[in-house]
PDB file of C-alpha atoms in Angstrom:
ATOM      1  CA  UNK A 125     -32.364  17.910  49.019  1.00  0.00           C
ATOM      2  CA  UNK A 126     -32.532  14.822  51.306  1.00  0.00           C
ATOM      3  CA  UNK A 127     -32.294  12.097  48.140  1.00  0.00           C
ATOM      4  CA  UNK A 128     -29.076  14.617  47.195  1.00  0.00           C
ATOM      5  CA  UNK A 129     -27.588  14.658  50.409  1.00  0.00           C
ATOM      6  CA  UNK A 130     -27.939  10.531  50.569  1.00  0.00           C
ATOM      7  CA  UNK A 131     -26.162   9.831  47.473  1.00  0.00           C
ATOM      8  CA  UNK A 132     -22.765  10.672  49.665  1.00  0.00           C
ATOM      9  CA  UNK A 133     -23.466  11.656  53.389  1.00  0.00           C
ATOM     10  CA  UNK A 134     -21.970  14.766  54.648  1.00  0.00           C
ATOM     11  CA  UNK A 135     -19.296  12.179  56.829  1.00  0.00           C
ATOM     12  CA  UNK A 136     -18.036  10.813  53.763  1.00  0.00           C
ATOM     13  CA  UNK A 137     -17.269  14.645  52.102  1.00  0.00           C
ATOM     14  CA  UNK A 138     -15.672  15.714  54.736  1.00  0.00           C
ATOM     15  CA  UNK A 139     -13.141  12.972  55.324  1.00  0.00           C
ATOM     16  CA  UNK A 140     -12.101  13.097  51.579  1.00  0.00           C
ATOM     17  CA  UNK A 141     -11.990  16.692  52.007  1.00  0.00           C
ATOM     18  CA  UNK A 142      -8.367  18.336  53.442  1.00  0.00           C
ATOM     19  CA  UNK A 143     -10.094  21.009  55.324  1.00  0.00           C
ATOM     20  CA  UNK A 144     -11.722  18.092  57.515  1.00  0.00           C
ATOM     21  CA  UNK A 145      -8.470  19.310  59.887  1.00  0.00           C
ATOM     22  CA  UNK A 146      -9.922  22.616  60.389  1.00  0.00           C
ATOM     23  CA  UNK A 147     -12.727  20.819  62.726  1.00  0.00           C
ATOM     24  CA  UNK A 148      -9.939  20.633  65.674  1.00  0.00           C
ATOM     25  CA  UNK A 149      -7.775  23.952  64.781  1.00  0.00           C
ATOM     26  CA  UNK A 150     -12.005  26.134  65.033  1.00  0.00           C
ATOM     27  CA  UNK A 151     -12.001  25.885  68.882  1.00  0.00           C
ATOM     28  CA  UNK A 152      -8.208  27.382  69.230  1.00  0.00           C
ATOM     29  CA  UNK A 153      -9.160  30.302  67.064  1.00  0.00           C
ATOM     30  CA  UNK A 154     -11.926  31.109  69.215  1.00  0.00           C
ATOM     31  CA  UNK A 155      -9.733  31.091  72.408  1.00  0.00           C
ATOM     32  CA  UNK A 156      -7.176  33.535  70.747  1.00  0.00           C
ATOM     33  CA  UNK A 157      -9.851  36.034  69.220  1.00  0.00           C
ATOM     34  CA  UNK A 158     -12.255  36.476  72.146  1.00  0.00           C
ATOM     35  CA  UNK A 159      -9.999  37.549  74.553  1.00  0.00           C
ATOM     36  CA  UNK A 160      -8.356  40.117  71.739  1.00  0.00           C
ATOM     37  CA  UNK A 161     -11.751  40.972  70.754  1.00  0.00           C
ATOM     38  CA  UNK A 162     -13.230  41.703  74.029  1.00  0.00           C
ATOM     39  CA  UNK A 163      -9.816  43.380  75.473  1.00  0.00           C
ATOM     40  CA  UNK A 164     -10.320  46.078  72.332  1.00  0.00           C
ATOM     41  CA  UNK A 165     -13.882  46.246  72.727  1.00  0.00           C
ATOM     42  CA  UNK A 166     -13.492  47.007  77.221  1.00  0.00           C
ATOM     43  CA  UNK A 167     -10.476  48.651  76.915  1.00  0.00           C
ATOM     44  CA  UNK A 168      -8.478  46.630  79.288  1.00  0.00           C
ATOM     45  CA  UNK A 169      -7.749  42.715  79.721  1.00  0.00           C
ATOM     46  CA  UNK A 170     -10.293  39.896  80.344  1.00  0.00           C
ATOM     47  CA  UNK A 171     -10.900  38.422  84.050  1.00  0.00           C
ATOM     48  CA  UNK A 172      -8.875  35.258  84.684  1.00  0.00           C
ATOM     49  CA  UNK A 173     -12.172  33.457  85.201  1.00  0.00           C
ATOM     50  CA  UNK A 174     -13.290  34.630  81.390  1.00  0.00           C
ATOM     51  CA  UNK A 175     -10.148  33.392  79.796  1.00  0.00           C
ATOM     52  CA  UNK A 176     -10.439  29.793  81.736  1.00  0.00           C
ATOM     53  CA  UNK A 177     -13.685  29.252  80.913  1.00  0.00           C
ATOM     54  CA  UNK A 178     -12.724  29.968  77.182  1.00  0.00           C
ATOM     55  CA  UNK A 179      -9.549  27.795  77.510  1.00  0.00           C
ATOM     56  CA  UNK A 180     -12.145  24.823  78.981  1.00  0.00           C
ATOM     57  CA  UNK A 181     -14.665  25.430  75.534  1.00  0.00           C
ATOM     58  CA  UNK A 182     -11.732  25.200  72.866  1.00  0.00           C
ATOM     59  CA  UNK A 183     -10.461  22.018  74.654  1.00  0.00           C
ATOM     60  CA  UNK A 184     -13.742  20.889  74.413  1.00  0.00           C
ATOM     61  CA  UNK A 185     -13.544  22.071  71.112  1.00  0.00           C
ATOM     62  CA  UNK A 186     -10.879  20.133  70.247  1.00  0.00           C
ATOM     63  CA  UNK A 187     -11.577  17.156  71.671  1.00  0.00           C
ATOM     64  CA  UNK A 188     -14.674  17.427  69.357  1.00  0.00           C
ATOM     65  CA  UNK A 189     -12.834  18.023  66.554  1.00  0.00           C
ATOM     66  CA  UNK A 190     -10.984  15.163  66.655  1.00  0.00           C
ATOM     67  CA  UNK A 191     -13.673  12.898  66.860  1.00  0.00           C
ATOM     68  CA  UNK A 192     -15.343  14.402  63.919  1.00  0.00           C
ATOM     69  CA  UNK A 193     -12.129  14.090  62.234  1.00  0.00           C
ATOM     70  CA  UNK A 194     -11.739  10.711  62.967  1.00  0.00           C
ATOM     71  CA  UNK A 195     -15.569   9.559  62.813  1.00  0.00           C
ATOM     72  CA  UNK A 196     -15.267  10.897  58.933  1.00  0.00           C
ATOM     73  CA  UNK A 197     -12.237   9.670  57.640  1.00  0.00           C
ATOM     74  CA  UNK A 198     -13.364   6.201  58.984  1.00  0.00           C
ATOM     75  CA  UNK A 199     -16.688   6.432  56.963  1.00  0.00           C
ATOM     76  CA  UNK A 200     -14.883   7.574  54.048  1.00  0.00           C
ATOM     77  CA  UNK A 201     -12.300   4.729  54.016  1.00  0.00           C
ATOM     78  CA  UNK A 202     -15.579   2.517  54.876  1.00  0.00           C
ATOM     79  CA  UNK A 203     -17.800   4.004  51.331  1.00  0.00           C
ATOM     80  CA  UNK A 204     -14.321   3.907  49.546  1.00  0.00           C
ATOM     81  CA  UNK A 205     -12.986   0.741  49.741  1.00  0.00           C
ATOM     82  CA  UNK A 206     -16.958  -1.326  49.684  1.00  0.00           C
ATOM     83  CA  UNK A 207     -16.553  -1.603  46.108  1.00  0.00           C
ATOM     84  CA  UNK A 208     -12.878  -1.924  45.390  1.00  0.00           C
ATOM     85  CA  UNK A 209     -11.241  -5.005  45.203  1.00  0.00           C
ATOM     86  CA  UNK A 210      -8.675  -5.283  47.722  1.00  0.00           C
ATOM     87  CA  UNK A 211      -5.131  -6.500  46.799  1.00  0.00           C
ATOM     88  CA  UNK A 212      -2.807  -7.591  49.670  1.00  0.00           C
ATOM     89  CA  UNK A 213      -2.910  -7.040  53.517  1.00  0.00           C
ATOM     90  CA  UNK A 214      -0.260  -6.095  56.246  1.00  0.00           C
ATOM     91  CA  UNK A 215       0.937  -4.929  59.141  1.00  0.00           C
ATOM     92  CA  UNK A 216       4.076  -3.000  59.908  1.00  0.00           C
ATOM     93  CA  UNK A 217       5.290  -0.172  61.671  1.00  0.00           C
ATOM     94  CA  UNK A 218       7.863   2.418  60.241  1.00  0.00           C
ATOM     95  CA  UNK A 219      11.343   1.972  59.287  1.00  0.00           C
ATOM     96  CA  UNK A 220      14.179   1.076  62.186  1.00  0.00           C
ATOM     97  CA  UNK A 221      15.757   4.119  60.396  1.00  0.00           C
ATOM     98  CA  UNK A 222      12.618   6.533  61.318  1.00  0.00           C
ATOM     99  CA  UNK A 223      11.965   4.771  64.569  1.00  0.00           C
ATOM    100  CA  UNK A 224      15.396   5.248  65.660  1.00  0.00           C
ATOM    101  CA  UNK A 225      15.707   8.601  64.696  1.00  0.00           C
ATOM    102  CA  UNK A 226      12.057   9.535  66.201  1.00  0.00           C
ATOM    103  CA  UNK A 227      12.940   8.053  69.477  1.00  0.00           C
ATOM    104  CA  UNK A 228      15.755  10.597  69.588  1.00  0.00           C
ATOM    105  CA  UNK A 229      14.008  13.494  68.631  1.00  0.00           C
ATOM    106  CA  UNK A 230      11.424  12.726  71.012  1.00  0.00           C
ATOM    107  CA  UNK A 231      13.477  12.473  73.809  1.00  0.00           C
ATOM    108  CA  UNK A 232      14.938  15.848  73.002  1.00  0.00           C
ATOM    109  CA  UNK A 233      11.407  17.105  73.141  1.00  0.00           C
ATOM    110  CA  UNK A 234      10.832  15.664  76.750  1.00  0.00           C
ATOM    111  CA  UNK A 235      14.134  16.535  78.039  1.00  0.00           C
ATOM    112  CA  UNK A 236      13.204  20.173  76.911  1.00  0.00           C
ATOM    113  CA  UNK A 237       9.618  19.724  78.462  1.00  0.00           C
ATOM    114  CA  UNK A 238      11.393  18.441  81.887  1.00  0.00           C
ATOM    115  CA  UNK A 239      13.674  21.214  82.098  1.00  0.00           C
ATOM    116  CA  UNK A 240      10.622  24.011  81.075  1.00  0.00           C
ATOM    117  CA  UNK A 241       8.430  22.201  84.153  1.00  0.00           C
ATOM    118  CA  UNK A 242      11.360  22.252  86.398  1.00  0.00           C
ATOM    119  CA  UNK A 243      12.658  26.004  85.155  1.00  0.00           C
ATOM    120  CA  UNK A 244       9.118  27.681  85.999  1.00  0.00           C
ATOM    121  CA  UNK A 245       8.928  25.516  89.215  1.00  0.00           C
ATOM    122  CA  UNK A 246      12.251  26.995  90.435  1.00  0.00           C
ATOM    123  CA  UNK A 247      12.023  30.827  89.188  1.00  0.00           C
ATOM    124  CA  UNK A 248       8.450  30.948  89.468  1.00  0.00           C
ATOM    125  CA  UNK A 249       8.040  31.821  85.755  1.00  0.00           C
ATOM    126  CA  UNK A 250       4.559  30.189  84.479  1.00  0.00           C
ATOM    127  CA  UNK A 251       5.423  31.043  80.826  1.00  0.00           C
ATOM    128  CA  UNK A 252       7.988  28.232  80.911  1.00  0.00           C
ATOM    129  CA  UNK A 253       5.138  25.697  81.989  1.00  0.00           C
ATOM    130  CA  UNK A 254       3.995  25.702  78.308  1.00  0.00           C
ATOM    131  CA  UNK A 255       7.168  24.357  77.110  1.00  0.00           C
ATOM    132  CA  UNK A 256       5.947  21.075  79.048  1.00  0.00           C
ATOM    133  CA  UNK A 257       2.382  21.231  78.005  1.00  0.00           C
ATOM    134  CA  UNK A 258       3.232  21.926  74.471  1.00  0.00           C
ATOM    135  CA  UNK A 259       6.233  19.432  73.831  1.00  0.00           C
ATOM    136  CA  UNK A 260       4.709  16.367  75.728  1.00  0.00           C
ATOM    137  CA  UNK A 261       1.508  15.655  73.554  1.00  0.00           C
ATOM    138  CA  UNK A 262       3.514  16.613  70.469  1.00  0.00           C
ATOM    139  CA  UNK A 263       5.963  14.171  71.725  1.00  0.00           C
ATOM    140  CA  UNK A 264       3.677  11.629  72.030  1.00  0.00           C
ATOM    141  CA  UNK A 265       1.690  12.273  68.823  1.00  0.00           C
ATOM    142  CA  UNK A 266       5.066  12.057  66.676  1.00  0.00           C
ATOM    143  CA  UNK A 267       6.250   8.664  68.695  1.00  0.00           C
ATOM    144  CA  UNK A 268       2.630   7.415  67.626  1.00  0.00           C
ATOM    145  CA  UNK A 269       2.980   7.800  63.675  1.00  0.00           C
ATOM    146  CA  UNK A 270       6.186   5.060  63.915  1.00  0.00           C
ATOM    147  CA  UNK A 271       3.872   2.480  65.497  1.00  0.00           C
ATOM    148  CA  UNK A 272       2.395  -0.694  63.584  1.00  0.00           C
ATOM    149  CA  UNK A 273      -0.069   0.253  60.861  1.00  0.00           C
ATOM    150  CA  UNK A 274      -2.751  -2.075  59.570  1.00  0.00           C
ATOM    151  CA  UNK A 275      -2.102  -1.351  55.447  1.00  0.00           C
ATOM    152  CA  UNK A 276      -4.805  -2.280  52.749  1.00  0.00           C
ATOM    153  CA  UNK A 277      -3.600  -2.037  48.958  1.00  0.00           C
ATOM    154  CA  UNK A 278      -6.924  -1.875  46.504  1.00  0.00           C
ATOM    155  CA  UNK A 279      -7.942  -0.329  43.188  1.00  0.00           C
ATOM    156  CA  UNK A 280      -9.454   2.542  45.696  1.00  0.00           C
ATOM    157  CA  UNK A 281      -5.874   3.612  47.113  1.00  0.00           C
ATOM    158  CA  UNK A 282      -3.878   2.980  50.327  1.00  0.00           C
ATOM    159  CA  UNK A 283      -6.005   2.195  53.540  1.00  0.00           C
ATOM    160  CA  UNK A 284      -3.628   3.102  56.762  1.00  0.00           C
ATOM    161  CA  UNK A 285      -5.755   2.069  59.765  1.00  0.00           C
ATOM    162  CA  UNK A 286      -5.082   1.850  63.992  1.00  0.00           C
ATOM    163  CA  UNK A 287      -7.476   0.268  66.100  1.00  0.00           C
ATOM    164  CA  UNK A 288      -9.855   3.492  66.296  1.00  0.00           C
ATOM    165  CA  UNK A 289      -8.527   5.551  63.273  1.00  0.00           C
ATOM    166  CA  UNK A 290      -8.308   4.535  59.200  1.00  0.00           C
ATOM    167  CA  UNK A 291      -7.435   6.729  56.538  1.00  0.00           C
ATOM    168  CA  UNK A 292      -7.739   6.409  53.175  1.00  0.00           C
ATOM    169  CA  UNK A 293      -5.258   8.293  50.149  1.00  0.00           C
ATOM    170  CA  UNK A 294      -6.136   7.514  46.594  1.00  0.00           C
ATOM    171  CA  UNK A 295      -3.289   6.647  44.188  1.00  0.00           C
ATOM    172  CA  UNK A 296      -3.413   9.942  42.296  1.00  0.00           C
ATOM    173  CA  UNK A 297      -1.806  11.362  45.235  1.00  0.00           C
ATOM    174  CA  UNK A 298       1.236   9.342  44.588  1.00  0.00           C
ATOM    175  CA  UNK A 299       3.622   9.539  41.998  1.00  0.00           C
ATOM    176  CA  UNK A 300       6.262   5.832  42.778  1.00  0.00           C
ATOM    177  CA  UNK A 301       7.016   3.118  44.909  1.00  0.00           C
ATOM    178  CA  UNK A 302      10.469   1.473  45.756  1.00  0.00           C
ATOM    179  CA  UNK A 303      11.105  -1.862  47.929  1.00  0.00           C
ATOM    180  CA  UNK A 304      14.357  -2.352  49.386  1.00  0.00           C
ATOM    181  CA  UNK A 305      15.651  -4.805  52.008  1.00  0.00           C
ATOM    182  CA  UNK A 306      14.754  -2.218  54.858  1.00  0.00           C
ATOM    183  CA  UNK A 307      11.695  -0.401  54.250  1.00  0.00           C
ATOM    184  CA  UNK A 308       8.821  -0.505  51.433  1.00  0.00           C
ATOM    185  CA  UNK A 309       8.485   3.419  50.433  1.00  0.00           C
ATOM    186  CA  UNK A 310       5.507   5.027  48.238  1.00  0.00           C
ATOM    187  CA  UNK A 311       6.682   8.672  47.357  1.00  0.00           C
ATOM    188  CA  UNK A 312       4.105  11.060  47.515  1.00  0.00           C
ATOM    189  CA  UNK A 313       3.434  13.034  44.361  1.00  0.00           C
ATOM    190  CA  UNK A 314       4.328  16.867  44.659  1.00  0.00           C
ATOM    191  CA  UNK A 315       6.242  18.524  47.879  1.00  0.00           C
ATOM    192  CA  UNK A 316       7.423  16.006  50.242  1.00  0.00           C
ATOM    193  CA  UNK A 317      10.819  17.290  51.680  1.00  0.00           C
ATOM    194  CA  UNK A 318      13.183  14.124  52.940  1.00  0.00           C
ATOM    195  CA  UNK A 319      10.164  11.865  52.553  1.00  0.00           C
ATOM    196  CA  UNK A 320       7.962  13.070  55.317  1.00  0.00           C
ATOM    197  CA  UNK A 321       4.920  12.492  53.246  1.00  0.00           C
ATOM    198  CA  UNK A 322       5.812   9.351  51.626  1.00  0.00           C
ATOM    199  CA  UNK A 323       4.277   6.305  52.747  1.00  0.00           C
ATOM    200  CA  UNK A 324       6.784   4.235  54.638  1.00  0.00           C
ATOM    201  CA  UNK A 325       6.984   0.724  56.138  1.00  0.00           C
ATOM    202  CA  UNK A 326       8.801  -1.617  57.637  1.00  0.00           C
ATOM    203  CA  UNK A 327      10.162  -4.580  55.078  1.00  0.00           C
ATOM    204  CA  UNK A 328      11.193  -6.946  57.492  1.00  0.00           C
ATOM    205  CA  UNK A 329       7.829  -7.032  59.107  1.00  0.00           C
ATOM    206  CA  UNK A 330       6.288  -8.443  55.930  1.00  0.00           C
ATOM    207  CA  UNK A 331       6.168 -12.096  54.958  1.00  0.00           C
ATOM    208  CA  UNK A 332       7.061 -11.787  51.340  1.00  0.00           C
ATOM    209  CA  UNK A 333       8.170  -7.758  50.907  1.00  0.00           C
ATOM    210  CA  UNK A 334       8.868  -8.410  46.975  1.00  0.00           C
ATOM    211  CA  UNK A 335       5.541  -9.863  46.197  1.00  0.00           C
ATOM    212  CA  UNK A 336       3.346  -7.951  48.800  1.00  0.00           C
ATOM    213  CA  UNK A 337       4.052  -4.510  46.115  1.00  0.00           C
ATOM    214  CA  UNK A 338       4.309  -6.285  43.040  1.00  0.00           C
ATOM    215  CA  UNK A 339       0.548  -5.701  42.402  1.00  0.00           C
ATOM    216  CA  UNK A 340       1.088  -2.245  43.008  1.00  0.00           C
ATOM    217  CA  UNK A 341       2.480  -1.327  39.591  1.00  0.00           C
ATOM    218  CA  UNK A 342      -1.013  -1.023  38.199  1.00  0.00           C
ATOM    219  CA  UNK A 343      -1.902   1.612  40.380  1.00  0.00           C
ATOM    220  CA  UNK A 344       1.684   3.161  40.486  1.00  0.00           C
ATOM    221  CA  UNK A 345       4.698   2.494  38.998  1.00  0.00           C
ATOM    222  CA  UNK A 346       8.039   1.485  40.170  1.00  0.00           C
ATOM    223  CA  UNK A 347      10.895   4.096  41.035  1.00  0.00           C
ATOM    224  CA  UNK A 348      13.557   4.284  38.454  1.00  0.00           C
ATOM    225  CA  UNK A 349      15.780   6.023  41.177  1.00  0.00           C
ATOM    226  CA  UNK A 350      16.189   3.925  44.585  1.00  0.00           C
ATOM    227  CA  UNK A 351      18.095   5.679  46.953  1.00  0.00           C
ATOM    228  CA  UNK A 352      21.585   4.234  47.553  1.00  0.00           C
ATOM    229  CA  UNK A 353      23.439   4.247  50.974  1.00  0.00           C
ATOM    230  CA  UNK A 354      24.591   8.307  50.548  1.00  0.00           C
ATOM    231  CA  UNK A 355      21.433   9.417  49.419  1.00  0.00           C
ATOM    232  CA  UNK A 356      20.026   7.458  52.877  1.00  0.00           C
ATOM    233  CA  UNK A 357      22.887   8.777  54.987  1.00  0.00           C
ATOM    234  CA  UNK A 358      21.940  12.221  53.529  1.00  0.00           C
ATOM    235  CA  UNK A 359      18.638  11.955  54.360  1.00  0.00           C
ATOM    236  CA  UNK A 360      19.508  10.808  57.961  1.00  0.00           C
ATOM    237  CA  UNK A 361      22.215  13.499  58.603  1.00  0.00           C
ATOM    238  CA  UNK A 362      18.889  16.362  57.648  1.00  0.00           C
ATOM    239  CA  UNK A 363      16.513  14.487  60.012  1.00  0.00           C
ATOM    240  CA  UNK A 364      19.014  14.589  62.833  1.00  0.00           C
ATOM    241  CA  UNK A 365      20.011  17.965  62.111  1.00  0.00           C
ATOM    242  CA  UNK A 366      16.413  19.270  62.342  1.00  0.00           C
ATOM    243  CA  UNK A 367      15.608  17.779  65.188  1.00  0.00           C
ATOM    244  CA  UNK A 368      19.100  19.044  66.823  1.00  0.00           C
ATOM    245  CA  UNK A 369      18.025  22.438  65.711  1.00  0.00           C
ATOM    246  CA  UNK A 370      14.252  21.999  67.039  1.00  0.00           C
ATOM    247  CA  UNK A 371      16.191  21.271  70.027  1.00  0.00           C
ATOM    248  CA  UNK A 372      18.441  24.207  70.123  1.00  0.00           C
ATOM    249  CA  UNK A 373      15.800  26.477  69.442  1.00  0.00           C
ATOM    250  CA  UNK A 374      13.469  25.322  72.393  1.00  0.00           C
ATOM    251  CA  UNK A 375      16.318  25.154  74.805  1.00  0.00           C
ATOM    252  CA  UNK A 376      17.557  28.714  73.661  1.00  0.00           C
ATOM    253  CA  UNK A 377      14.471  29.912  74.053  1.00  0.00           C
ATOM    254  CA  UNK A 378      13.687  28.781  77.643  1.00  0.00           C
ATOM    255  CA  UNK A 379      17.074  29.479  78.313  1.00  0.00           C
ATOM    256  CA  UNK A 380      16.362  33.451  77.030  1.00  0.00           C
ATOM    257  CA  UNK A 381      12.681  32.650  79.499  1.00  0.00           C
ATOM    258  CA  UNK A 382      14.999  31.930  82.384  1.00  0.00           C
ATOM    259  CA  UNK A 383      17.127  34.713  82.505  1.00  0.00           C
ATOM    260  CA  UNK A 384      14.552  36.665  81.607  1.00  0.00           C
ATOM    261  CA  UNK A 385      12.691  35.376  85.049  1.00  0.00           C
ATOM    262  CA  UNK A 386      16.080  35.958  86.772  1.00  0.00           C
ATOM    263  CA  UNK A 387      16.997  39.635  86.007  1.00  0.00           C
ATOM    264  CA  UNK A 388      13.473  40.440  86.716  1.00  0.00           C
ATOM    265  CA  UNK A 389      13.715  38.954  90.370  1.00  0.00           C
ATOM    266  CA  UNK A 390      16.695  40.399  90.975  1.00  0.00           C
ATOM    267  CA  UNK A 391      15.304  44.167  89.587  1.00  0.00           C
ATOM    268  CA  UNK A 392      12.400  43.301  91.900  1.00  0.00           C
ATOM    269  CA  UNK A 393      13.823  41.975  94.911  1.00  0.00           C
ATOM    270  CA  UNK A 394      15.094  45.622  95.839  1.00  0.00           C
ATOM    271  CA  UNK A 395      11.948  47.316  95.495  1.00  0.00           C
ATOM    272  CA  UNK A 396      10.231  44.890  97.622  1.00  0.00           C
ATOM    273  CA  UNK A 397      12.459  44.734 100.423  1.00  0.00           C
ATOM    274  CA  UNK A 398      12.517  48.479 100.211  1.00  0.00           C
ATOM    275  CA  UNK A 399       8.640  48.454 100.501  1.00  0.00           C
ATOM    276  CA  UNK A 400       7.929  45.942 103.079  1.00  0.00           C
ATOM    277  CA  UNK A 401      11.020  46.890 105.480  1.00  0.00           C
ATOM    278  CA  UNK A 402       9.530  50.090 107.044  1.00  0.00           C
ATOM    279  CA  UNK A 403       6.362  47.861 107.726  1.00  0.00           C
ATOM    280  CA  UNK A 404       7.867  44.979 109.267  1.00  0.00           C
ATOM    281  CA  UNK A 405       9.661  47.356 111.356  1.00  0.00           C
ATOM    282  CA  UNK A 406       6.527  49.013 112.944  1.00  0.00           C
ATOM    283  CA  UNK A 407       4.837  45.776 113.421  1.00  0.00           C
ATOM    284  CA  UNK A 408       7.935  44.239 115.271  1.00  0.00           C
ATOM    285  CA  UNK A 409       7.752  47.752 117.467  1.00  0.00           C
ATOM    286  CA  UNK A 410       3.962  47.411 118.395  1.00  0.00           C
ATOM    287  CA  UNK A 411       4.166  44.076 119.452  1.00  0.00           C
ATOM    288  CA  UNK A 412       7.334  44.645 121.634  1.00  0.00           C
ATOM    289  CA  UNK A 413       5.151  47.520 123.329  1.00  0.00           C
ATOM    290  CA  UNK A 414       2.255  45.750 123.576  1.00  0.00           C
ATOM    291  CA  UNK A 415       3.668  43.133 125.328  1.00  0.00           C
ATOM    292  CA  UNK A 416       5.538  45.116 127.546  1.00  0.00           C
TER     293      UNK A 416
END
């Protein structure tokens, strides 16, 4: 078993393997089903102190995760590309076009996240806290696919790397490539709606953009169909409308939160005043006697 599990280390199977991702999404599974489990199995709901001490071990989870993730795709790229013969070397960051249009939707995401931290804050409605602690990271996390990439071409695949993170995607899992003044594109083979998959660079960040994929037609060939100015106007017009829909939805939805919170209060506010009247009464009445 142990000259078996030498020939490839458990590392290098798991970040070749897709399911590697399930290492981080584990911990978040546990948080939802203990509480549900135990709540069916007492009868009634958890403690707070139960449900933050399983909130604390699936972000620890997490956390975990991703550095098993990471830790595994890096030793795959590593046992991958030690026997390929690398072709050309790069650096670039994403399209003008995607970072433009990222930068927008990201800033819808944090306006949304601002007014969530600042809705809860006002109406006292914690629910709308998670729009902020949702919408931030993924904020962040989207802005960080659009920043400069250190790109490897070899016989092995495509090498994408960052300074603590490399990932490696064989060429069967692409189907063309396509250079244009703008941005160097390598479609992905099978789904990839408006190019979200695809591999996409910068042009103008290369020294020589026409001869740095030139080599690449022995590993994939060249696209027979480059997108003109509608077809990339077309594309742009989905993008934006996604994101203006992501938008709409999250706003809608804290807007629904909010007056949700309000016409709660204001059922609420009776009742209280109602209850605590009488009492403040008869403490206002002993004190007057008492200190007469």
């Amino acid at each position: 078993m142990g000259r078996i599990a030498g020939r490839t280390p458990l590392a290098v199977r798991l970040g070749g393997s897709r399911w590697v991702w399930t290492a981080m999404a584990l911990p978040f599974l546990y948080f939802g089903v203990l509480p549900l489990g135990t709540t069916f199995a007492r009868g009634d709901a958890l403690p707070g102190g139960m449900v933050a001490v399983a909130l604390v071990g699936a972000i620890a989870g997490f956390l975990s995760g991703v550095g098993v993730v990471a830790a595994s795709r890096n030793r795959h790229a590593k046992a991958m590309v030690a026997d390929a013969e690398t072709v050309v070397r790069f650096a670039a960051s994403a399209p003008a076009r995607d970072r433009r249009v990222t930068t927008w939707a990201v800033a819808g995401l944090f306006g949304a996240a601002i007014l969530g931290f600042v809705g809860s804050a006002l109406l006292d409605f914690a629910p709308l806290r998670w729009l902020f602690q949702l919408l931030v990271p993924a904020g962040t996390a989207l802005y960080g696919t659009t920043t400069e990439r250190r790109v490897t071409i070899s016989d092995a695949g495509i090498v994408v790397a960052t300074p603590a993170y490399k990932h490696l995607r064989s060429w069967s899992a692409y189907e063309s490539f396509d250079v244009t003044d703008e941005e160097i594109v390598v479609r992905r083979a099978g789904w990839s709606p408006w190019g979200l998959r695809d591999f996409r660079r910068d042009a103008t960040e290369v020294e020589d953009p026409e001869r740095s994929p030139r080599p690449w037609s022995g590993f994939c060939p060249a696209s027979s169909l480059t997108p003109g100015r509608g077809a990339m106007a077309v594309a742009v017009a989905v993008r934006w409308r996604c994101c203006a829909v992501a938008v709409a939805v999250l706003c809608g939805g804290g807007a629904v939160a909010v007056r949700t919170a309000i016409a709660t209060a204001s059922e609420e506010a009776p009742e209280a005043r109602r209850a605590s009247g009488p009492r403040n009464r008869r403490k206002r009445v002993r004190r007057t006697r008492f200190r007469r």
